[in-house]
PDB file of N, CA and C in Angstrom:
ATOM      1  N   UNK A   1     -13.781 -24.907   3.712  1.00 54.00           N
ATOM      2  CA  UNK A   1     -14.818 -24.989   2.317  1.00 54.00           C
ATOM      3  C   UNK A   1     -13.895 -25.010   1.084  1.00 54.00           C
ATOM      4  N   UNK A   2     -12.721 -24.807   1.172  1.00 58.00           N
ATOM      5  CA  UNK A   2     -11.800 -24.353  -0.009  1.00 58.00           C
ATOM      6  C   UNK A   2     -11.249 -25.928  -0.599  1.00 58.00           C
ATOM      7  N   UNK A   3     -11.559 -26.699   0.036  1.00 65.00           N
ATOM      8  CA  UNK A   3     -10.921 -28.177   0.041  1.00 65.00           C
ATOM      9  C   UNK A   3     -11.409 -28.745  -1.312  1.00 65.00           C
ATOM     10  N   UNK A   4     -12.744 -28.333  -1.654  1.00 68.00           N
ATOM     11  CA  UNK A   4     -13.539 -28.683  -3.166  1.00 68.00           C
ATOM     12  C   UNK A   4     -13.124 -27.825  -4.037  1.00 68.00           C
ATOM     13  N   UNK A   5     -12.718 -26.965  -4.121  1.00 68.00           N
ATOM     14  CA  UNK A   5     -12.259 -26.072  -4.970  1.00 68.00           C
ATOM     15  C   UNK A   5     -11.262 -26.759  -6.189  1.00 68.00           C
ATOM     16  N   UNK A   6     -11.425 -26.571  -7.283  1.00 71.00           N
ATOM     17  CA  UNK A   6     -10.690 -27.094  -8.356  1.00 71.00           C
ATOM     18  C   UNK A   6     -10.424 -26.482  -9.502  1.00 71.00           C
ATOM     19  N   UNK A   7      -8.993 -26.089  -9.783  1.00 70.00           N
ATOM     20  CA  UNK A   7      -8.519 -25.288 -10.610  1.00 70.00           C
ATOM     21  C   UNK A   7      -7.496 -26.458 -11.354  1.00 70.00           C
ATOM     22  N   UNK A   8      -7.148 -25.522 -12.394  1.00 71.00           N
ATOM     23  CA  UNK A   8      -5.830 -25.856 -13.533  1.00 71.00           C
ATOM     24  C   UNK A   8      -5.241 -24.552 -13.737  1.00 71.00           C
ATOM     25  N   UNK A   9      -3.740 -24.628 -13.481  1.00 71.00           N
ATOM     26  CA  UNK A   9      -2.918 -23.623 -14.008  1.00 71.00           C
ATOM     27  C   UNK A   9      -2.168 -24.099 -15.013  1.00 71.00           C
ATOM     28  N   UNK A  10      -2.327 -23.323 -16.191  1.00 71.00           N
ATOM     29  CA  UNK A  10      -1.683 -23.095 -17.440  1.00 71.00           C
ATOM     30  C   UNK A  10      -1.332 -21.483 -18.034  1.00 71.00           C
ATOM     31  N   UNK A  11      -0.489 -21.792 -18.430  1.00 68.00           N
ATOM     32  CA  UNK A  11      -0.068 -20.540 -19.362  1.00 68.00           C
ATOM     33  C   UNK A  11      -0.544 -20.904 -20.783  1.00 68.00           C
ATOM     34  N   UNK A  12      -1.722 -20.182 -20.893  1.00 66.00           N
ATOM     35  CA  UNK A  12      -1.956 -20.287 -22.625  1.00 66.00           C
ATOM     36  C   UNK A  12      -1.219 -19.871 -23.464  1.00 66.00           C
ATOM     37  N   UNK A  13      -0.455 -20.803 -24.348  1.00 66.00           N
ATOM     38  CA  UNK A  13       0.301 -20.650 -25.585  1.00 66.00           C
ATOM     39  C   UNK A  13      -0.142 -20.710 -26.671  1.00 66.00           C
ATOM     40  N   UNK A  14      -1.393 -20.655 -27.098  1.00 66.00           N
ATOM     41  CA  UNK A  14      -2.063 -20.910 -28.305  1.00 66.00           C
ATOM     42  C   UNK A  14      -2.386 -19.830 -29.225  1.00 66.00           C
ATOM     43  N   UNK A  15      -2.012 -18.647 -28.965  1.00 67.00           N
ATOM     44  CA  UNK A  15      -2.238 -17.600 -29.554  1.00 67.00           C
ATOM     45  C   UNK A  15      -2.403 -16.200 -28.505  1.00 67.00           C
ATOM     46  N   UNK A  16      -3.061 -15.092 -29.438  1.00 73.00           N
ATOM     47  CA  UNK A  16      -3.116 -13.783 -28.536  1.00 73.00           C
ATOM     48  C   UNK A  16      -4.376 -13.620 -28.300  1.00 73.00           C
ATOM     49  N   UNK A  17      -4.581 -12.682 -27.490  1.00 77.00           N
ATOM     50  CA  UNK A  17      -5.975 -12.519 -26.865  1.00 77.00           C
ATOM     51  C   UNK A  17      -6.008 -10.706 -26.470  1.00 77.00           C
ATOM     52  N   UNK A  18      -6.840  -9.952 -25.929  1.00 79.00           N
ATOM     53  CA  UNK A  18      -6.905  -8.692 -25.670  1.00 79.00           C
ATOM     54  C   UNK A  18      -5.750  -8.230 -24.684  1.00 79.00           C
ATOM     55  N   UNK A  19      -5.331  -9.399 -23.650  1.00 79.00           N
ATOM     56  CA  UNK A  19      -4.300  -9.106 -22.915  1.00 79.00           C
ATOM     57  C   UNK A  19      -2.879  -8.560 -23.693  1.00 79.00           C
ATOM     58  N   UNK A  20      -2.740  -9.353 -24.751  1.00 78.00           N
ATOM     59  CA  UNK A  20      -1.420  -9.089 -25.647  1.00 78.00           C
ATOM     60  C   UNK A  20      -1.076  -7.730 -26.015  1.00 78.00           C
ATOM     61  N   UNK A  21      -2.064  -6.757 -26.232  1.00 80.00           N
ATOM     62  CA  UNK A  21      -1.833  -5.381 -26.528  1.00 80.00           C
ATOM     63  C   UNK A  21      -1.227  -4.721 -25.023  1.00 80.00           C
ATOM     64  N   UNK A  22      -1.859  -4.939 -23.999  1.00 80.00           N
ATOM     65  CA  UNK A  22      -1.119  -4.458 -22.930  1.00 80.00           C
ATOM     66  C   UNK A  22       0.165  -5.025 -22.460  1.00 80.00           C
ATOM     67  N   UNK A  23       0.325  -6.252 -22.650  1.00 78.00           N
ATOM     68  CA  UNK A  23       1.746  -6.708 -22.611  1.00 78.00           C
ATOM     69  C   UNK A  23       2.749  -6.096 -23.540  1.00 78.00           C
ATOM     70  N   UNK A  24       2.272  -5.847 -24.689  1.00 79.00           N
ATOM     71  CA  UNK A  24       3.169  -5.304 -25.789  1.00 79.00           C
ATOM     72  C   UNK A  24       3.774  -3.937 -25.226  1.00 79.00           C
ATOM     73  N   UNK A  25       2.929  -3.113 -24.354  1.00 81.00           N
ATOM     74  CA  UNK A  25       3.387  -1.845 -24.082  1.00 81.00           C
ATOM     75  C   UNK A  25       3.912  -2.105 -22.633  1.00 81.00           C
ATOM     76  N   UNK A  26       4.158  -2.805 -22.116  1.00 80.00           N
ATOM     77  CA  UNK A  26       5.197  -3.349 -20.912  1.00 80.00           C
ATOM     78  C   UNK A  26       4.170  -3.383 -19.507  1.00 80.00           C
ATOM     79  N   UNK A  27       2.814  -3.354 -19.917  1.00 80.00           N
ATOM     80  CA  UNK A  27       2.111  -3.662 -18.395  1.00 80.00           C
ATOM     81  C   UNK A  27       2.019  -4.971 -18.153  1.00 80.00           C
ATOM     82  N   UNK A  28       2.078  -5.386 -16.655  1.00 77.00           N
ATOM     83  CA  UNK A  28       1.970  -6.764 -16.453  1.00 77.00           C
ATOM     84  C   UNK A  28       0.286  -7.097 -16.363  1.00 77.00           C
ATOM     85  N   UNK A  29       0.040  -8.095 -16.657  1.00 77.00           N
ATOM     86  CA  UNK A  29      -1.362  -8.541 -16.643  1.00 77.00           C
ATOM     87  C   UNK A  29      -1.581 -10.274 -16.519  1.00 77.00           C
ATOM     88  N   UNK A  30      -2.444 -10.410 -16.283  1.00 74.00           N
ATOM     89  CA  UNK A  30      -2.912 -11.890 -16.294  1.00 74.00           C
ATOM     90  C   UNK A  30      -4.402 -12.163 -16.695  1.00 74.00           C
ATOM     91  N   UNK A  31      -4.808 -13.276 -16.591  1.00 77.00           N
ATOM     92  CA  UNK A  31      -6.100 -13.773 -16.993  1.00 77.00           C
ATOM     93  C   UNK A  31      -6.789 -14.861 -16.738  1.00 77.00           C
ATOM     94  N   UNK A  32      -7.905 -14.767 -16.309  1.00 83.00           N
ATOM     95  CA  UNK A  32      -8.619 -16.351 -15.987  1.00 83.00           C
ATOM     96  C   UNK A  32      -9.364 -16.634 -17.481  1.00 83.00           C
ATOM     97  N   UNK A  33      -9.294 -17.854 -17.765  1.00 82.00           N
ATOM     98  CA  UNK A  33      -9.724 -18.302 -19.052  1.00 82.00           C
ATOM     99  C   UNK A  33     -10.525 -19.750 -18.498  1.00 82.00           C
ATOM    100  N   UNK A  34     -11.488 -19.922 -19.385  1.00 85.00           N
ATOM    101  CA  UNK A  34     -11.838 -21.426 -19.443  1.00 85.00           C
ATOM    102  C   UNK A  34     -11.082 -22.164 -20.746  1.00 85.00           C
ATOM    103  N   UNK A  35     -10.901 -23.383 -20.350  1.00 82.00           N
ATOM    104  CA  UNK A  35     -10.129 -24.125 -21.445  1.00 82.00           C
ATOM    105  C   UNK A  35     -11.488 -24.276 -22.658  1.00 82.00           C
ATOM    106  N   UNK A  36     -10.897 -24.159 -23.976  1.00 83.00           N
ATOM    107  CA  UNK A  36     -11.782 -24.504 -24.942  1.00 83.00           C
ATOM    108  C   UNK A  36     -11.840 -25.795 -25.931  1.00 83.00           C
ATOM    109  N   UNK A  37     -12.698 -26.517 -26.136  1.00 86.00           N
ATOM    110  CA  UNK A  37     -12.498 -27.945 -26.742  1.00 86.00           C
ATOM    111  C   UNK A  37     -12.419 -27.538 -28.100  1.00 86.00           C
ATOM    112  N   UNK A  38     -12.095 -28.023 -29.012  1.00 84.00           N
ATOM    113  CA  UNK A  38     -11.934 -27.706 -30.818  1.00 84.00           C
ATOM    114  C   UNK A  38     -11.669 -26.348 -31.001  1.00 84.00           C
ATOM    115  N   UNK A  39     -10.664 -25.931 -30.414  1.00 77.00           N
ATOM    116  CA  UNK A  39     -10.355 -24.131 -30.459  1.00 77.00           C
ATOM    117  C   UNK A  39     -10.087 -24.137 -32.060  1.00 77.00           C
ATOM    118  N   UNK A  40     -11.005 -23.069 -32.380  1.00 78.00           N
ATOM    119  CA  UNK A  40     -11.105 -22.532 -33.860  1.00 78.00           C
ATOM    120  C   UNK A  40     -11.807 -23.511 -34.508  1.00 78.00           C
ATOM    121  N   UNK A  41     -12.631 -24.412 -34.132  1.00 87.00           N
ATOM    122  CA  UNK A  41     -13.303 -25.562 -34.707  1.00 87.00           C
ATOM    123  C   UNK A  41     -12.593 -26.600 -35.304  1.00 87.00           C
ATOM    124  N   UNK A  42     -11.244 -26.705 -34.369  1.00 84.00           N
ATOM    125  CA  UNK A  42     -10.482 -27.838 -35.149  1.00 84.00           C
ATOM    126  C   UNK A  42     -10.706 -29.108 -34.325  1.00 84.00           C
ATOM    127  N   UNK A  43     -11.155 -30.088 -34.790  1.00 88.00           N
ATOM    128  CA  UNK A  43     -11.232 -31.341 -33.828  1.00 88.00           C
ATOM    129  C   UNK A  43     -10.235 -32.234 -34.400  1.00 88.00           C
ATOM    130  N   UNK A  44      -8.889 -31.857 -33.431  1.00 84.00           N
ATOM    131  CA  UNK A  44      -7.481 -32.374 -34.161  1.00 84.00           C
ATOM    132  C   UNK A  44      -7.559 -34.014 -34.124  1.00 84.00           C
ATOM    133  N   UNK A  45      -8.189 -34.433 -32.867  1.00 87.00           N
ATOM    134  CA  UNK A  45      -8.489 -36.130 -32.750  1.00 87.00           C
ATOM    135  C   UNK A  45      -8.827 -36.749 -34.186  1.00 87.00           C
ATOM    136  N   UNK A  46     -10.172 -36.154 -34.644  1.00 90.00           N
ATOM    137  CA  UNK A  46     -10.840 -36.483 -35.710  1.00 90.00           C
ATOM    138  C   UNK A  46     -10.523 -36.083 -36.980  1.00 90.00           C
ATOM    139  N   UNK A  47      -9.639 -35.086 -37.136  1.00 89.00           N
ATOM    140  CA  UNK A  47      -9.058 -34.139 -38.458  1.00 89.00           C
ATOM    141  C   UNK A  47     -10.050 -33.623 -39.157  1.00 89.00           C
ATOM    142  N   UNK A  48     -11.265 -33.142 -38.313  1.00 90.00           N
ATOM    143  CA  UNK A  48     -12.393 -32.253 -39.237  1.00 90.00           C
ATOM    144  C   UNK A  48     -12.894 -31.264 -38.297  1.00 90.00           C
ATOM    145  N   UNK A  49     -13.622 -30.008 -38.961  1.00 91.00           N
ATOM    146  CA  UNK A  49     -14.388 -29.150 -38.127  1.00 91.00           C
ATOM    147  C   UNK A  49     -15.425 -29.668 -37.231  1.00 91.00           C
ATOM    148  N   UNK A  50     -15.484 -29.299 -36.044  1.00 91.00           N
ATOM    149  CA  UNK A  50     -16.188 -29.498 -35.045  1.00 91.00           C
ATOM    150  C   UNK A  50     -16.787 -28.275 -34.381  1.00 91.00           C
ATOM    151  N   UNK A  51     -17.842 -28.160 -33.279  1.00 92.00           N
ATOM    152  CA  UNK A  51     -18.192 -27.568 -32.679  1.00 92.00           C
ATOM    153  C   UNK A  51     -17.550 -27.164 -31.554  1.00 92.00           C
ATOM    154  N   UNK A  52     -16.895 -25.820 -31.031  1.00 91.00           N
ATOM    155  CA  UNK A  52     -16.003 -25.508 -30.100  1.00 91.00           C
ATOM    156  C   UNK A  52     -17.102 -25.782 -28.457  1.00 91.00           C
ATOM    157  N   UNK A  53     -16.444 -26.062 -27.686  1.00 92.00           N
ATOM    158  CA  UNK A  53     -17.283 -26.146 -26.595  1.00 92.00           C
ATOM    159  C   UNK A  53     -16.293 -26.011 -25.361  1.00 92.00           C
ATOM    160  N   UNK A  54     -17.297 -25.548 -24.087  1.00 92.00           N
ATOM    161  CA  UNK A  54     -16.361 -25.543 -22.465  1.00 92.00           C
ATOM    162  C   UNK A  54     -17.038 -26.211 -21.530  1.00 92.00           C
ATOM    163  N   UNK A  55     -16.210 -26.727 -20.674  1.00 91.00           N
ATOM    164  CA  UNK A  55     -16.881 -27.344 -19.585  1.00 91.00           C
ATOM    165  C   UNK A  55     -17.504 -26.806 -18.604  1.00 91.00           C
ATOM    166  N   UNK A  56     -18.777 -27.007 -18.198  1.00 92.00           N
ATOM    167  CA  UNK A  56     -19.813 -26.429 -17.612  1.00 92.00           C
ATOM    168  C   UNK A  56     -18.907 -26.510 -16.141  1.00 92.00           C
ATOM    169  N   UNK A  57     -18.317 -27.456 -15.642  1.00 88.00           N
ATOM    170  CA  UNK A  57     -17.960 -27.721 -14.204  1.00 88.00           C
ATOM    171  C   UNK A  57     -16.722 -26.288 -14.345  1.00 88.00           C
ATOM    172  N   UNK A  58     -16.218 -26.248 -15.379  1.00 88.00           N
ATOM    173  CA  UNK A  58     -14.635 -25.279 -15.173  1.00 88.00           C
ATOM    174  C   UNK A  58     -15.754 -23.815 -14.957  1.00 88.00           C
ATOM    175  N   UNK A  59     -16.950 -23.575 -15.886  1.00 90.00           N
ATOM    176  CA  UNK A  59     -17.574 -22.291 -15.442  1.00 90.00           C
ATOM    177  C   UNK A  59     -17.784 -22.134 -14.194  1.00 90.00           C
ATOM    178  N   UNK A  60     -18.538 -22.923 -13.907  1.00 89.00           N
ATOM    179  CA  UNK A  60     -19.061 -23.103 -12.334  1.00 89.00           C
ATOM    180  C   UNK A  60     -17.632 -22.689 -11.727  1.00 89.00           C
ATOM    181  N   UNK A  61     -16.849 -23.124 -11.592  1.00 87.00           N
ATOM    182  CA  UNK A  61     -15.464 -22.799 -10.711  1.00 87.00           C
ATOM    183  C   UNK A  61     -14.595 -21.822 -10.967  1.00 87.00           C
ATOM    184  N   UNK A  62     -14.538 -20.808 -12.408  1.00 89.00           N
ATOM    185  CA  UNK A  62     -14.501 -19.976 -12.588  1.00 89.00           C
ATOM    186  C   UNK A  62     -15.343 -18.753 -11.714  1.00 89.00           C
ATOM    187  N   UNK A  63     -16.447 -18.815 -11.620  1.00 91.00           N
ATOM    188  CA  UNK A  63     -17.400 -18.047 -11.195  1.00 91.00           C
ATOM    189  C   UNK A  63     -17.166 -18.020  -9.502  1.00 91.00           C
ATOM    190  N   UNK A  64     -17.044 -19.407  -9.052  1.00 88.00           N
ATOM    191  CA  UNK A  64     -16.557 -19.580  -7.636  1.00 88.00           C
ATOM    192  C   UNK A  64     -15.242 -18.827  -7.355  1.00 88.00           C
ATOM    193  N   UNK A  65     -14.536 -18.663  -8.034  1.00 87.00           N
ATOM    194  CA  UNK A  65     -13.169 -17.898  -7.939  1.00 87.00           C
ATOM    195  C   UNK A  65     -13.400 -16.450  -7.773  1.00 87.00           C
ATOM    196  N   UNK A  66     -14.488 -15.809  -8.818  1.00 89.00           N
ATOM    197  CA  UNK A  66     -14.368 -14.319  -8.593  1.00 89.00           C
ATOM    198  C   UNK A  66     -15.256 -14.035  -7.665  1.00 89.00           C
ATOM    199  N   UNK A  67     -16.428 -14.911  -7.153  1.00 89.00           N
ATOM    200  CA  UNK A  67     -16.969 -14.827  -5.767  1.00 89.00           C
ATOM    201  C   UNK A  67     -16.271 -14.576  -4.631  1.00 89.00           C
ATOM    202  N   UNK A  68     -15.133 -15.817  -4.835  1.00 85.00           N
ATOM    203  CA  UNK A  68     -14.388 -15.758  -3.695  1.00 85.00           C
ATOM    204  C   UNK A  68     -13.391 -14.693  -3.438  1.00 85.00           C
ATOM    205  N   UNK A  69     -13.081 -13.938  -4.665  1.00 83.00           N
ATOM    206  CA  UNK A  69     -11.763 -12.904  -4.739  1.00 83.00           C
ATOM    207  C   UNK A  69     -12.664 -11.473  -4.048  1.00 83.00           C
ATOM    208  N   UNK A  70     -14.172 -11.306  -4.459  1.00 87.00           N
ATOM    209  CA  UNK A  70     -14.885 -10.376  -3.710  1.00 87.00           C
ATOM    210  C   UNK A  70     -15.251 -10.320  -2.226  1.00 87.00           C
ATOM    211  N   UNK A  71     -15.498 -11.775  -1.923  1.00 87.00           N
ATOM    212  CA  UNK A  71     -15.890 -11.808  -0.596  1.00 87.00           C
ATOM    213  C   UNK A  71     -14.511 -11.581   0.278  1.00 87.00           C
ATOM    214  N   UNK A  72     -13.313 -11.920  -0.217  1.00 84.00           N
ATOM    215  CA  UNK A  72     -12.278 -12.136   0.535  1.00 84.00           C
ATOM    216  C   UNK A  72     -11.171 -10.947  -0.005  1.00 84.00           C
ATOM    217  N   UNK A  73     -11.749  -9.681  -0.596  1.00 83.00           N
ATOM    218  CA  UNK A  73     -10.837  -8.667  -0.980  1.00 83.00           C
ATOM    219  C   UNK A  73     -10.102  -8.280   0.334  1.00 83.00           C
ATOM    220  N   UNK A  74     -10.231  -8.179   1.359  1.00 83.00           N
ATOM    221  CA  UNK A  74      -9.418  -7.657   2.519  1.00 83.00           C
ATOM    222  C   UNK A  74      -8.147  -8.306   2.401  1.00 83.00           C
ATOM    223  N   UNK A  75      -8.141  -9.356   2.177  1.00 82.00           N
ATOM    224  CA  UNK A  75      -6.636 -10.204   2.068  1.00 82.00           C
ATOM    225  C   UNK A  75      -5.810  -9.931   0.625  1.00 82.00           C
ATOM    226  N   UNK A  76      -6.290  -8.857  -0.059  1.00 76.00           N
ATOM    227  CA  UNK A  76      -5.740  -8.560  -1.321  1.00 76.00           C
ATOM    228  C   UNK A  76      -4.192  -7.919  -1.023  1.00 76.00           C
ATOM    229  N   UNK A  77      -3.918  -7.361  -0.071  1.00 78.00           N
ATOM    230  CA  UNK A  77      -2.584  -7.129   0.219  1.00 78.00           C
ATOM    231  C   UNK A  77      -1.625  -8.075   0.557  1.00 78.00           C
ATOM    232  N   UNK A  78      -2.330  -9.568   1.300  1.00 81.00           N
ATOM    233  CA  UNK A  78      -1.419 -10.507   1.484  1.00 81.00           C
ATOM    234  C   UNK A  78      -1.181 -11.326  -0.009  1.00 81.00           C
ATOM    235  N   UNK A  79      -2.192 -11.623  -0.485  1.00 73.00           N
ATOM    236  CA  UNK A  79      -2.090 -11.974  -1.789  1.00 73.00           C
ATOM    237  C   UNK A  79      -0.964 -11.279  -2.800  1.00 73.00           C
ATOM    238  N   UNK A  80      -0.870 -10.060  -2.731  1.00 74.00           N
ATOM    239  CA  UNK A  80      -0.144  -9.348  -3.486  1.00 74.00           C
ATOM    240  C   UNK A  80       1.138  -9.571  -2.865  1.00 74.00           C
ATOM    241  N   UNK A  81       1.474  -9.635  -1.628  1.00 80.00           N
ATOM    242  CA  UNK A  81       2.816  -9.823  -1.363  1.00 80.00           C
ATOM    243  C   UNK A  81       3.436 -10.994  -1.053  1.00 80.00           C
ATOM    244  N   UNK A  82       2.489 -11.951  -1.609  1.00 78.00           N
ATOM    245  CA  UNK A  82       3.079 -13.537  -1.783  1.00 78.00           C
ATOM    246  C   UNK A  82       4.347 -13.548  -3.171  1.00 78.00           C
ATOM    247  N   UNK A  83       5.253 -14.569  -3.049  1.00 79.00           N
ATOM    248  CA  UNK A  83       6.240 -14.714  -3.865  1.00 79.00           C
ATOM    249  C   UNK A  83       5.856 -14.594  -5.334  1.00 79.00           C
ATOM    250  N   UNK A  84       6.050 -13.797  -6.058  1.00 72.00           N
ATOM    251  CA  UNK A  84       5.862 -14.324  -7.725  1.00 72.00           C
ATOM    252  C   UNK A  84       6.576 -15.196  -8.341  1.00 72.00           C
ATOM    253  N   UNK A  85       5.776 -15.972  -9.055  1.00 69.00           N
ATOM    254  CA  UNK A  85       6.587 -17.185  -9.833  1.00 69.00           C
ATOM    255  C   UNK A  85       7.721 -16.412 -10.649  1.00 69.00           C
ATOM    256  N   UNK A  86       8.663 -17.097 -11.064  1.00 75.00           N
ATOM    257  CA  UNK A  86       9.539 -16.456 -12.603  1.00 75.00           C
ATOM    258  C   UNK A  86       8.981 -17.592 -13.482  1.00 75.00           C
ATOM    259  N   UNK A  87       9.210 -16.585 -14.648  1.00 73.00           N
ATOM    260  CA  UNK A  87       8.901 -17.300 -16.136  1.00 73.00           C
ATOM    261  C   UNK A  87      10.231 -17.024 -17.261  1.00 73.00           C
ATOM    262  N   UNK A  88       9.778 -17.853 -17.873  1.00 76.00           N
ATOM    263  CA  UNK A  88      11.109 -17.675 -18.956  1.00 76.00           C
ATOM    264  C   UNK A  88      10.068 -16.923 -20.211  1.00 76.00           C
ATOM    265  N   UNK A  89      10.748 -16.142 -21.390  1.00 78.00           N
ATOM    266  CA  UNK A  89       9.947 -15.385 -21.950  1.00 78.00           C
ATOM    267  C   UNK A  89      10.928 -15.659 -23.306  1.00 78.00           C
ATOM    268  N   UNK A  90       9.859 -15.441 -24.311  1.00 77.00           N
ATOM    269  CA  UNK A  90      10.277 -15.834 -25.938  1.00 77.00           C
ATOM    270  C   UNK A  90       9.433 -14.417 -26.610  1.00 77.00           C
ATOM    271  N   UNK A  91      10.261 -13.926 -27.700  1.00 76.00           N
ATOM    272  CA  UNK A  91       9.440 -13.486 -28.735  1.00 76.00           C
ATOM    273  C   UNK A  91       9.241 -14.413 -30.160  1.00 76.00           C
ATOM    274  N   UNK A  92       7.999 -14.527 -30.382  1.00 72.00           N
ATOM    275  CA  UNK A  92       7.584 -15.298 -31.570  1.00 72.00           C
ATOM    276  C   UNK A  92       7.643 -14.826 -32.508  1.00 72.00           C
ATOM    277  N   UNK A  93       7.369 -15.105 -33.964  1.00 72.00           N
ATOM    278  CA  UNK A  93       7.638 -14.621 -35.259  1.00 72.00           C
ATOM    279  C   UNK A  93       6.646 -13.404 -35.584  1.00 72.00           C
ATOM    280  N   UNK A  94       5.327 -13.244 -34.945  1.00 66.00           N
ATOM    281  CA  UNK A  94       4.448 -12.189 -35.304  1.00 66.00           C
ATOM    282  C   UNK A  94       4.992 -11.074 -34.129  1.00 66.00           C
ATOM    283  N   UNK A  95       5.829 -11.184 -33.346  1.00 68.00           N
ATOM    284  CA  UNK A  95       5.926 -10.147 -32.089  1.00 68.00           C
ATOM    285  C   UNK A  95       5.231 -10.380 -30.654  1.00 68.00           C
ATOM    286  N   UNK A  96       4.743 -11.563 -30.711  1.00 67.00           N
ATOM    287  CA  UNK A  96       4.141 -12.218 -29.681  1.00 67.00           C
ATOM    288  C   UNK A  96       5.163 -12.610 -28.389  1.00 67.00           C
ATOM    289  N   UNK A  97       4.657 -11.973 -27.111  1.00 69.00           N
ATOM    290  CA  UNK A  97       5.601 -12.150 -26.065  1.00 69.00           C
ATOM    291  C   UNK A  97       5.155 -13.403 -25.591  1.00 69.00           C
ATOM    292  N   UNK A  98       5.894 -14.372 -25.116  1.00 71.00           N
ATOM    293  CA  UNK A  98       4.969 -15.999 -24.600  1.00 71.00           C
ATOM    294  C   UNK A  98       5.708 -15.871 -23.412  1.00 71.00           C
ATOM    295  N   UNK A  99       5.113 -16.192 -22.356  1.00 70.00           N
ATOM    296  CA  UNK A  99       5.707 -16.627 -20.714  1.00 70.00           C
ATOM    297  C   UNK A  99       5.441 -18.140 -20.434  1.00 70.00           C
ATOM    298  N   UNK A 100       6.071 -18.953 -19.705  1.00 70.00           N
ATOM    299  CA  UNK A 100       5.998 -20.304 -19.445  1.00 70.00           C
ATOM    300  C   UNK A 100       6.949 -20.646 -17.981  1.00 70.00           C
ATOM    301  N   UNK A 101       6.532 -21.398 -17.313  1.00 71.00           N
ATOM    302  CA  UNK A 101       7.284 -21.836 -15.987  1.00 71.00           C
ATOM    303  C   UNK A 101       8.329 -22.699 -16.471  1.00 71.00           C
ATOM    304  N   UNK A 102       9.369 -22.013 -16.018  1.00 72.00           N
ATOM    305  CA  UNK A 102      10.692 -23.157 -16.150  1.00 72.00           C
ATOM    306  C   UNK A 102      10.714 -24.402 -16.127  1.00 72.00           C
ATOM    307  N   UNK A 103      11.407 -25.564 -16.472  1.00 71.00           N
ATOM    308  CA  UNK A 103      11.013 -26.600 -16.137  1.00 71.00           C
ATOM    309  C   UNK A 103      12.197 -26.829 -14.809  1.00 71.00           C
TER     310      UNK A 103
END
């Protein structure tokens, strides 16, 4: 049943969010998000202001992910025991700590 589940994995590097505060105080954190088109109303391709948008398909798949996590919560220890990815880290001009997968 999971063969048709679709996802994208990307470390979001476009700014900060609520998680930034936790990260600044040393807490490990993660997030699930839906990619936003025309971020901050910038239509870069056309060079003008435009409405932000999300993909309905992305939203549906995110809800499916959350439902799957709840339905299979018994597997949490297995999931947490899986090897963790390693990331490179940098501190930007405003103090943001950014992580990304090494190439």
